[in-house]
């Protein structure tokens, strides 16, 4: 127990009482020293007991008040005086001022030597050190008896019983560093732990708590948390891989249920997605928050965001609130019971994350407002509405590996603008026309009709609301890239014709849906110059793909400028505008002209054009 002013007053041997009763009696005394200087705070510091015979004690009331104020600022515990040896008695004004400051002024009997007070303080400090060592040994013994995978509450109870306080680990409010102990209430203290996510150790109900013992307890608890985190790192890795597979729909069925149960999770579940500048640190923090509380959860990183899967309930809600304090934003899905719904829950959580504009708060999917005044909030109702219009199109995409649902969404989001939608999809406008023609045939809707367009728009919003579609257009590029990697037909006029014929629908040349047919006729009726201007956005993407495939094919046919020749061949084969001087005759006897300065429009297969138009002589 710490030696305080009250402890000194309770010692009968020193025959000391207080001239300011009840003031500063809880102040801790760590050392006692005689000082007769008029400014003792220049030589003595916090926790010191100043003993004086009055040689340096001032006489004027104002000077006495300044004397007391200087010791108060220096953190000196108290001053002990011998009234019989003072040149001038201490004034009532000075005592009242000391009471106001909370500084204790003590009076020691003339017969008691000051060395006795010094010895009493020194013996108390030595006993305190011995007691602290014994308590520290008991605390580390409690750590040795604590198993790594045992609940942390048992260790906290054992440590709290030793230091005389109720201990609890809570999430850190941020901004602190391990080491310093701060007072949070009348009988409450807290310090930051040196552990993953830097939680705080709180001690409540301790009127006289030794800060050194609390720091020792914090070191022990931080050690236990770090050891547990290291032991669970492999388990966290397996859980991260499992959750990633569930989000990708690559692991479903009974085995997944058994694996999830092995991690201590049972339905109903809740899935949360967090956004943070440092994803790895956010992942470590999320693991630490759930591990510290002993709450089972799986966490992984997907698309630059932290994904969490836990049991739905009040306990998980409290943990998610703690995680939200460590990330920028956090969105949570609606509760679900089947693991097959994890992908939909992931989309719901991302939708809530996008609409969450309050840092440190968890926005749940069921709390966010519906994107339309005409759509319900119920997930099943939204899924039913989306299925009535988009069901055939989603089935078509699932069977053939296409991304027509996303194409329809982008086309509607761009207000049916062919140019802007083609730019967002990174395809040529004719490719988009072919896709929209197929979409209209599959869903039996006319996108030139306002009624049908409104139905499709509400269906798309319903699909986003229920989680069947991603909440942002970032999925457009990902779906396009996945479709191309899988070999699915995603672009090209002839590819569109081939897919349309396979689906039993009209290709872009024949009578398709009205809106696609009109757009196609408008495009084909323009001059070559206007066609190039209208297709300038598609040219960029086509040129990138074409340039990557050109060198190996063209280098064996022409030199030293094969790229110009190949581009010219494509431009001539597509019927685009030609310009420039005459440069020679090809193998087929036809006259050749230099390519125009304006970049050509590529619409077909470069390999087929090269095969049909071989170059006999190099062009310089």
Coordinates of C-alpha atoms in Angstrom, one line a residue, residues 143-561:
X143 CA 0.2 -15.7 -15.7
X144 CA 2.1 -18.9 -15.6
X145 CA -1.0 -20.8 -14.5
X146 CA -3.1 -19.2 -17.2
X147 CA -3.4 -21.3 -20.4
X148 CA -2.9 -19.7 -23.7
X149 CA -6.4 -20.6 -25.0
X150 CA -8.1 -20.0 -21.7
X151 CA -10.6 -17.1 -21.3
X152 CA -8.9 -13.9 -20.4
X153 CA -11.4 -13.1 -17.7
X154 CA -9.9 -15.6 -15.3
X155 CA -6.5 -13.9 -15.6
X156 CA -8.0 -10.5 -15.1
X157 CA -9.8 -11.6 -12.0
X158 CA -6.6 -13.1 -10.5
X159 CA -4.6 -9.9 -11.2
X160 CA -7.4 -7.7 -9.9
X161 CA -7.5 -9.6 -6.6
X162 CA -3.8 -9.0 -6.2
X163 CA -3.7 -5.2 -6.8
X164 CA -7.2 -4.6 -5.3
X165 CA -9.2 -3.5 -8.3
X166 CA -11.6 -4.8 -11.0
X167 CA -9.7 -5.1 -14.2
X168 CA -11.2 -5.1 -17.7
X169 CA -9.8 -4.9 -21.3
X170 CA -11.6 -2.4 -23.5
X171 CA -11.0 -1.0 -27.0
X172 CA -8.7 1.9 -27.1
X173 CA -10.1 5.4 -27.9
X174 CA -7.0 6.1 -29.9
X175 CA -4.1 8.5 -29.4
X176 CA -2.6 6.8 -26.4
X177 CA 0.7 5.0 -26.0
X178 CA 1.6 2.1 -23.7
X179 CA 3.1 3.0 -20.3
X180 CA 1.4 6.1 -18.7
X181 CA -1.4 5.6 -16.2
X182 CA -4.2 8.1 -16.4
X183 CA -7.1 8.6 -14.0
X184 CA -10.5 8.2 -15.7
X185 CA -12.7 8.7 -12.5
X186 CA -12.7 9.0 -8.8
X187 CA -11.6 5.4 -8.4
X188 CA -10.8 4.5 -12.0
X189 CA -7.6 4.3 -13.9
X190 CA -6.6 3.2 -17.4
X191 CA -3.4 2.4 -19.4
X192 CA -2.8 1.4 -23.0
X193 CA -1.6 -2.2 -23.5
X194 CA 1.3 -3.2 -25.7
X195 CA -0.7 -5.7 -27.7
X196 CA -2.4 -6.0 -31.2
X197 CA -4.9 -3.2 -31.8
X198 CA -3.5 -1.4 -28.6
X199 CA -6.5 -2.0 -26.3
X200 CA -6.8 -0.4 -22.8
X201 CA -6.6 -2.0 -19.3
X202 CA -9.1 -0.4 -17.0
X203 CA -9.0 -0.6 -13.2
X204 CA -12.2 0.3 -11.3
X205 CA -12.9 0.5 -7.6
X206 CA -9.4 1.3 -6.5
X207 CA -9.2 4.3 -4.2
X208 CA -5.5 3.8 -3.5
X209 CA -4.0 2.1 -6.6
X210 CA -0.3 1.8 -7.0
X211 CA 0.5 2.9 -10.6
X212 CA 3.5 0.7 -10.7
X213 CA 1.4 -2.4 -10.0
X214 CA -1.1 -1.4 -12.7
X215 CA 1.7 -1.1 -15.2
X216 CA 3.0 -4.5 -14.2
X217 CA -0.5 -5.9 -14.7
X218 CA -0.8 -4.2 -18.1
X219 CA 2.5 -5.8 -19.2
X220 CA 1.2 -9.2 -18.1
X221 CA -2.1 -8.8 -19.9
X222 CA -0.4 -7.4 -23.0
X223 CA 1.9 -10.5 -23.0
X224 CA -1.1 -12.8 -22.8
X225 CA -2.9 -11.1 -25.6
X226 CA 0.2 -11.1 -27.9
X227 CA 0.8 -14.8 -27.1
X228 CA -2.8 -15.7 -27.9
X229 CA -2.6 -13.7 -31.1
X230 CA 0.5 -15.5 -32.2
X231 CA -1.0 -18.9 -31.4
X232 CA -4.2 -18.1 -33.3
X233 CA -2.5 -16.7 -36.4
X234 CA -2.6 -20.0 -38.2
X235 CA -6.2 -20.5 -37.2
X236 CA -7.0 -17.0 -38.5
X237 CA -5.3 -17.8 -41.8
X238 CA -7.4 -20.9 -42.3
X239 CA -10.5 -18.9 -41.4
X240 CA -9.5 -16.2 -43.8
X241 CA -9.2 -18.6 -46.7
X242 CA -12.5 -20.3 -45.8
X243 CA -14.3 -16.9 -45.8
X244 CA -12.8 -15.9 -49.1
X245 CA -14.0 -19.2 -50.6
X246 CA -17.5 -18.5 -49.3
X247 CA -17.6 -15.0 -50.7
X248 CA -16.5 -16.4 -54.1
X249 CA -19.2 -19.1 -54.0
X250 CA -16.4 -21.7 -54.5
X251 CA -17.2 -23.6 -51.3
X252 CA -20.8 -24.5 -50.4
X253 CA -22.8 -27.2 -48.9
X254 CA -22.5 -29.4 -45.8
X255 CA -18.6 -29.3 -45.6
X256 CA -18.7 -25.6 -45.3
X257 CA -21.2 -25.8 -42.5
X258 CA -19.0 -28.2 -40.6
X259 CA -15.9 -26.1 -41.2
X260 CA -17.7 -23.0 -39.9
X261 CA -18.9 -24.9 -36.8
X262 CA -15.2 -25.9 -36.1
X263 CA -14.5 -22.2 -35.7
X264 CA -17.2 -21.9 -33.1
X265 CA -19.8 -20.1 -35.4
X266 CA -23.4 -21.1 -35.6
X267 CA -26.4 -19.4 -37.5
X268 CA -27.7 -16.8 -37.7
X269 CA -24.7 -15.0 -39.2
X270 CA -23.9 -11.4 -40.0
X271 CA -21.3 -10.2 -42.4
X272 CA -19.6 -6.8 -42.2
X273 CA -17.3 -5.0 -44.6
X274 CA -14.9 -2.2 -43.5
X275 CA -13.0 0.4 -45.4
X276 CA -9.5 1.5 -44.2
X277 CA -6.4 3.1 -45.6
X278 CA -4.2 0.4 -44.0
X279 CA -6.1 -2.8 -44.8
X280 CA -3.5 -5.1 -43.1
X281 CA -3.6 -3.1 -39.9
X282 CA -7.4 -3.1 -39.9
X283 CA -7.4 -6.8 -40.4
X284 CA -5.1 -7.3 -37.4
X285 CA -7.2 -4.9 -35.3
X286 CA -10.4 -6.8 -36.2
X287 CA -8.8 -10.1 -35.2
X288 CA -7.6 -8.6 -31.9
X289 CA -10.9 -7.1 -31.0
X290 CA -12.8 -10.4 -31.4
X291 CA -10.0 -12.5 -29.9
X292 CA -9.7 -10.2 -26.8
X293 CA -13.5 -10.6 -26.1
X294 CA -13.4 -14.3 -26.8
X295 CA -16.0 -13.9 -29.6
X296 CA -15.5 -16.3 -32.6
X297 CA -15.3 -14.6 -36.0
X298 CA -13.7 -15.0 -39.4
X299 CA -11.9 -12.2 -41.2
X300 CA -10.3 -11.7 -44.6
X301 CA -9.3 -9.1 -47.1
X302 CA -11.3 -8.9 -50.3
X303 CA -11.1 -6.2 -53.0
X304 CA -9.1 -3.9 -50.6
X305 CA -11.7 -4.1 -47.8
X306 CA -11.9 -6.0 -44.5
X307 CA -14.6 -8.7 -44.4
X308 CA -15.9 -10.1 -41.1
X309 CA -18.2 -13.0 -40.5
X310 CA -19.7 -13.5 -37.0
X311 CA -22.8 -14.7 -35.2
X312 CA -25.6 -12.2 -35.3
X313 CA -26.5 -10.9 -31.9
X314 CA -25.8 -8.2 -29.3
X315 CA -22.3 -9.6 -28.6
X316 CA -21.3 -9.3 -32.2
X317 CA -22.9 -5.9 -32.5
X318 CA -20.7 -4.6 -29.6
X319 CA -17.6 -6.1 -31.3
X320 CA -18.4 -4.5 -34.6
X321 CA -18.8 -1.1 -32.9
X322 CA -15.3 -1.6 -31.5
X323 CA -14.0 -2.5 -35.0
X324 CA -15.8 0.6 -36.5
X325 CA -13.7 2.8 -34.2
X326 CA -10.5 1.5 -35.8
X327 CA -11.6 1.8 -39.5
X328 CA -12.9 4.6 -41.7
X329 CA -16.4 3.1 -42.3
X330 CA -18.2 -0.1 -41.7
X331 CA -21.3 -1.7 -43.2
X332 CA -23.1 -4.8 -42.1
X333 CA -25.5 -7.1 -43.9
X334 CA -28.9 -8.3 -42.8
X335 CA -28.8 -11.5 -40.6
X336 CA -28.9 -14.8 -42.6
X337 CA -28.9 -18.5 -41.8
X338 CA -27.5 -20.3 -44.9
X339 CA -23.9 -20.1 -46.0
X340 CA -25.1 -20.0 -49.6
X341 CA -26.3 -16.5 -48.8
X342 CA -22.7 -15.2 -48.0
X343 CA -22.2 -13.7 -51.5
X344 CA -25.5 -11.8 -51.3
X345 CA -24.7 -10.7 -47.7
X346 CA -21.3 -9.4 -49.0
X347 CA -23.1 -7.3 -51.5
X348 CA -25.5 -6.1 -48.9
X349 CA -22.7 -5.1 -46.6
X350 CA -20.9 -3.3 -49.4
X351 CA -24.1 -1.4 -50.2
X352 CA -24.4 -0.3 -46.6
X353 CA -20.7 0.6 -46.5
X354 CA -21.1 2.9 -49.5
X355 CA -24.0 4.7 -47.9
X356 CA -22.3 5.1 -44.6
X357 CA -20.9 8.6 -44.3
X358 CA -20.4 8.6 -40.5
X359 CA -16.9 7.4 -39.4
X360 CA -16.9 5.2 -36.4
X361 CA -20.4 4.0 -36.9
X362 CA -21.8 0.7 -38.1
X363 CA -24.5 1.1 -40.8
X364 CA -26.6 -2.0 -41.2
X365 CA -28.3 -3.0 -44.4
X366 CA -31.8 -2.9 -43.0
X367 CA -31.2 0.6 -41.7
X368 CA -30.3 2.3 -45.0
X369 CA -32.9 4.0 -47.0
X370 CA -34.2 2.3 -50.2
X371 CA -32.8 3.7 -53.4
X372 CA -36.3 4.3 -54.9
X373 CA -39.6 5.5 -53.5
X374 CA -41.4 2.7 -55.4
X375 CA -39.4 -0.2 -54.0
X376 CA -40.0 -2.0 -50.7
X377 CA -37.3 -2.6 -48.0
X378 CA -37.8 -6.3 -47.6
X379 CA -35.0 -8.3 -49.2
X380 CA -37.2 -11.2 -50.4
X381 CA -39.7 -8.7 -52.0
X382 CA -36.8 -7.0 -53.8
X383 CA -35.4 -10.3 -55.0
X384 CA -38.8 -11.2 -56.3
X385 CA -39.2 -7.9 -58.2
X386 CA -35.8 -8.3 -59.8
X387 CA -36.4 -11.9 -60.8
X388 CA -39.5 -11.0 -62.7
X389 CA -37.6 -8.9 -65.2
X390 CA -33.9 -9.9 -64.8
X391 CA -34.4 -13.6 -64.1
X392 CA -34.1 -14.8 -67.7
X393 CA -31.1 -12.6 -68.2
X394 CA -29.3 -13.8 -65.1
X395 CA -30.0 -17.4 -66.1
X396 CA -28.5 -16.6 -69.5
X397 CA -25.4 -15.1 -67.9
X398 CA -25.0 -18.1 -65.6
X399 CA -25.3 -20.6 -68.3
X400 CA -23.0 -18.9 -70.9
X401 CA -20.6 -16.9 -68.7
X402 CA -21.7 -13.6 -70.2
X403 CA -22.2 -10.3 -68.4
X404 CA -25.4 -9.0 -70.0
X405 CA -27.0 -8.1 -66.7
X406 CA -24.2 -5.7 -66.0
X407 CA -24.4 -4.4 -69.6
X408 CA -28.1 -3.6 -69.1
X409 CA -27.3 -1.9 -65.8
X410 CA -24.6 0.3 -67.2
X411 CA -26.7 1.1 -70.3
X412 CA -29.6 2.3 -68.1
X413 CA -27.3 4.2 -65.6
X414 CA -25.9 6.1 -68.6
X415 CA -29.4 7.1 -69.7
X416 CA -29.2 4.8 -72.7
X417 CA -26.3 6.7 -74.1
X418 CA -24.4 4.4 -76.5
X419 CA -21.1 6.4 -76.4
X420 CA -20.9 6.7 -72.6
X421 CA -22.1 3.2 -71.9
X422 CA -19.5 1.8 -74.4
X423 CA -16.8 3.8 -72.7
X424 CA -17.7 2.5 -69.3
X425 CA -17.8 -1.1 -70.6
X426 CA -14.6 -0.7 -72.7
X427 CA -16.2 -2.0 -75.8
X428 CA -17.0 -0.6 -79.2
X429 CA -20.4 0.9 -79.8
X430 CA -21.4 -1.7 -82.3
X431 CA -20.6 -4.4 -79.7
X432 CA -22.9 -2.6 -77.2
X433 CA -25.6 -2.5 -79.9
X434 CA -25.3 -6.2 -80.4
X435 CA -25.5 -6.9 -76.7
X436 CA -28.5 -4.7 -76.1
X437 CA -30.3 -6.4 -79.0
X438 CA -29.7 -9.8 -77.3
X439 CA -30.8 -8.3 -73.9
X440 CA -34.1 -7.1 -75.4
X441 CA -34.7 -10.5 -77.0
X442 CA -34.0 -12.4 -73.8
X443 CA -36.1 -10.3 -71.4
X444 CA -38.8 -9.6 -74.0
X445 CA -38.6 -5.8 -73.4
X446 CA -38.3 -2.8 -75.8
X447 CA -35.7 -0.4 -74.3
X448 CA -37.0 2.4 -76.6
X449 CA -40.3 2.2 -74.6
X450 CA -40.4 4.3 -71.5
X451 CA -42.6 1.7 -69.8
X452 CA -40.2 -1.1 -70.4
X453 CA -37.2 1.0 -69.6
X454 CA -38.8 2.0 -66.2
X455 CA -39.5 -1.7 -65.4
X456 CA -35.9 -2.6 -66.2
X457 CA -34.5 0.3 -64.1
X458 CA -36.6 -0.6 -61.1
X459 CA -35.6 -4.3 -61.5
X460 CA -31.9 -3.3 -61.5
X461 CA -32.4 -1.2 -58.4
X462 CA -34.2 -4.0 -56.7
X463 CA -31.3 -6.4 -57.6
X464 CA -28.9 -3.9 -56.1
X465 CA -31.1 -3.5 -53.0
X466 CA -31.3 -7.3 -52.3
X467 CA -27.6 -7.8 -52.9
X468 CA -27.8 -9.7 -56.2
X469 CA -25.9 -6.9 -58.0
X470 CA -22.9 -5.1 -56.6
X471 CA -23.7 -1.6 -55.2
X472 CA -21.2 0.2 -57.4
X473 CA -20.0 0.1 -61.0
X474 CA -16.6 -1.4 -60.0
X475 CA -18.1 -4.8 -60.6
X476 CA -18.5 -3.9 -64.3
X477 CA -14.9 -4.1 -65.2
X478 CA -14.3 -7.1 -63.0
X479 CA -17.2 -9.0 -64.6
X480 CA -16.0 -8.0 -68.1
X481 CA -12.4 -9.2 -67.3
X482 CA -13.7 -12.4 -65.8
X483 CA -15.8 -13.1 -68.8
X484 CA -12.9 -12.5 -71.2
X485 CA -10.6 -14.7 -69.1
X486 CA -13.2 -17.5 -69.1
X487 CA -13.4 -17.2 -72.9
X488 CA -16.9 -15.9 -72.9
X489 CA -18.0 -13.7 -75.8
X490 CA -18.0 -10.1 -74.7
X491 CA -17.2 -8.1 -77.7
X492 CA -16.9 -7.9 -81.5
X493 CA -19.6 -7.6 -84.2
X494 CA -19.1 -11.1 -85.4
X495 CA -18.9 -12.5 -81.9
X496 CA -22.2 -10.8 -81.2
X497 CA -23.8 -12.4 -84.3
X498 CA -22.5 -15.8 -83.4
X499 CA -23.8 -15.6 -79.8
X500 CA -27.1 -14.2 -81.0
X501 CA -27.5 -17.1 -83.5
X502 CA -26.6 -19.6 -80.7
X503 CA -29.3 -18.0 -78.5
X504 CA -31.8 -18.3 -81.2
X505 CA -32.1 -14.5 -81.5
X506 CA -31.4 -12.1 -84.4
X507 CA -27.9 -10.8 -85.0
X508 CA -27.1 -7.1 -85.3
X509 CA -27.4 -7.2 -89.1
X510 CA -31.0 -8.5 -89.1
X511 CA -34.2 -7.3 -87.6
X512 CA -33.4 -7.2 -83.9
X513 CA -35.0 -5.2 -81.1
X514 CA -36.1 -1.7 -82.1
X515 CA -33.7 0.4 -80.1
X516 CA -30.7 -1.6 -81.2
X517 CA -31.8 -1.7 -84.8
X518 CA -32.3 2.1 -85.0
X519 CA -28.9 2.7 -83.4
X520 CA -27.3 0.3 -85.9
X521 CA -28.9 1.9 -88.9
X522 CA -27.9 5.4 -87.7
X523 CA -24.3 4.2 -87.3
X524 CA -24.1 2.5 -90.7
X525 CA -25.6 5.5 -92.5
X526 CA -22.8 7.8 -91.5
X527 CA -19.7 8.6 -93.5
X528 CA -16.4 7.0 -92.6
X529 CA -15.2 10.2 -91.1
X530 CA -18.2 10.5 -88.7
X531 CA -17.9 6.8 -87.9
X532 CA -14.4 7.3 -86.7
X533 CA -15.4 10.2 -84.6
X534 CA -18.3 8.3 -83.1
X535 CA -16.1 5.2 -82.4
X536 CA -13.1 7.0 -81.1
X537 CA -13.6 5.7 -77.6
X538 CA -13.8 2.1 -78.8
X539 CA -10.7 2.6 -80.9
X540 CA -8.5 3.2 -77.9
X541 CA -9.3 -0.2 -76.3
X542 CA -9.2 -2.0 -79.7
X543 CA -5.8 -0.5 -80.5
X544 CA -4.3 -1.6 -77.2
X545 CA -5.4 -5.2 -77.9
X546 CA -4.3 -5.0 -81.5
X547 CA -0.9 -3.5 -80.8
X548 CA -0.2 -6.3 -78.3
X549 CA -0.9 -8.9 -80.9
X550 CA 0.8 -7.1 -83.9
X551 CA 4.6 -7.4 -83.6
X552 CA 4.8 -11.2 -83.8
X553 CA 2.5 -11.4 -86.8
X554 CA 3.6 -8.3 -88.7
X555 CA 7.4 -8.5 -88.2
X556 CA 7.7 -11.5 -90.6
X557 CA 5.7 -9.8 -93.4
X558 CA 6.9 -6.2 -93.6
X559 CA 9.7 -3.9 -92.5
X560 CA 10.7 -1.3 -91.3
X561 CA 7.2 0.1 -90.5

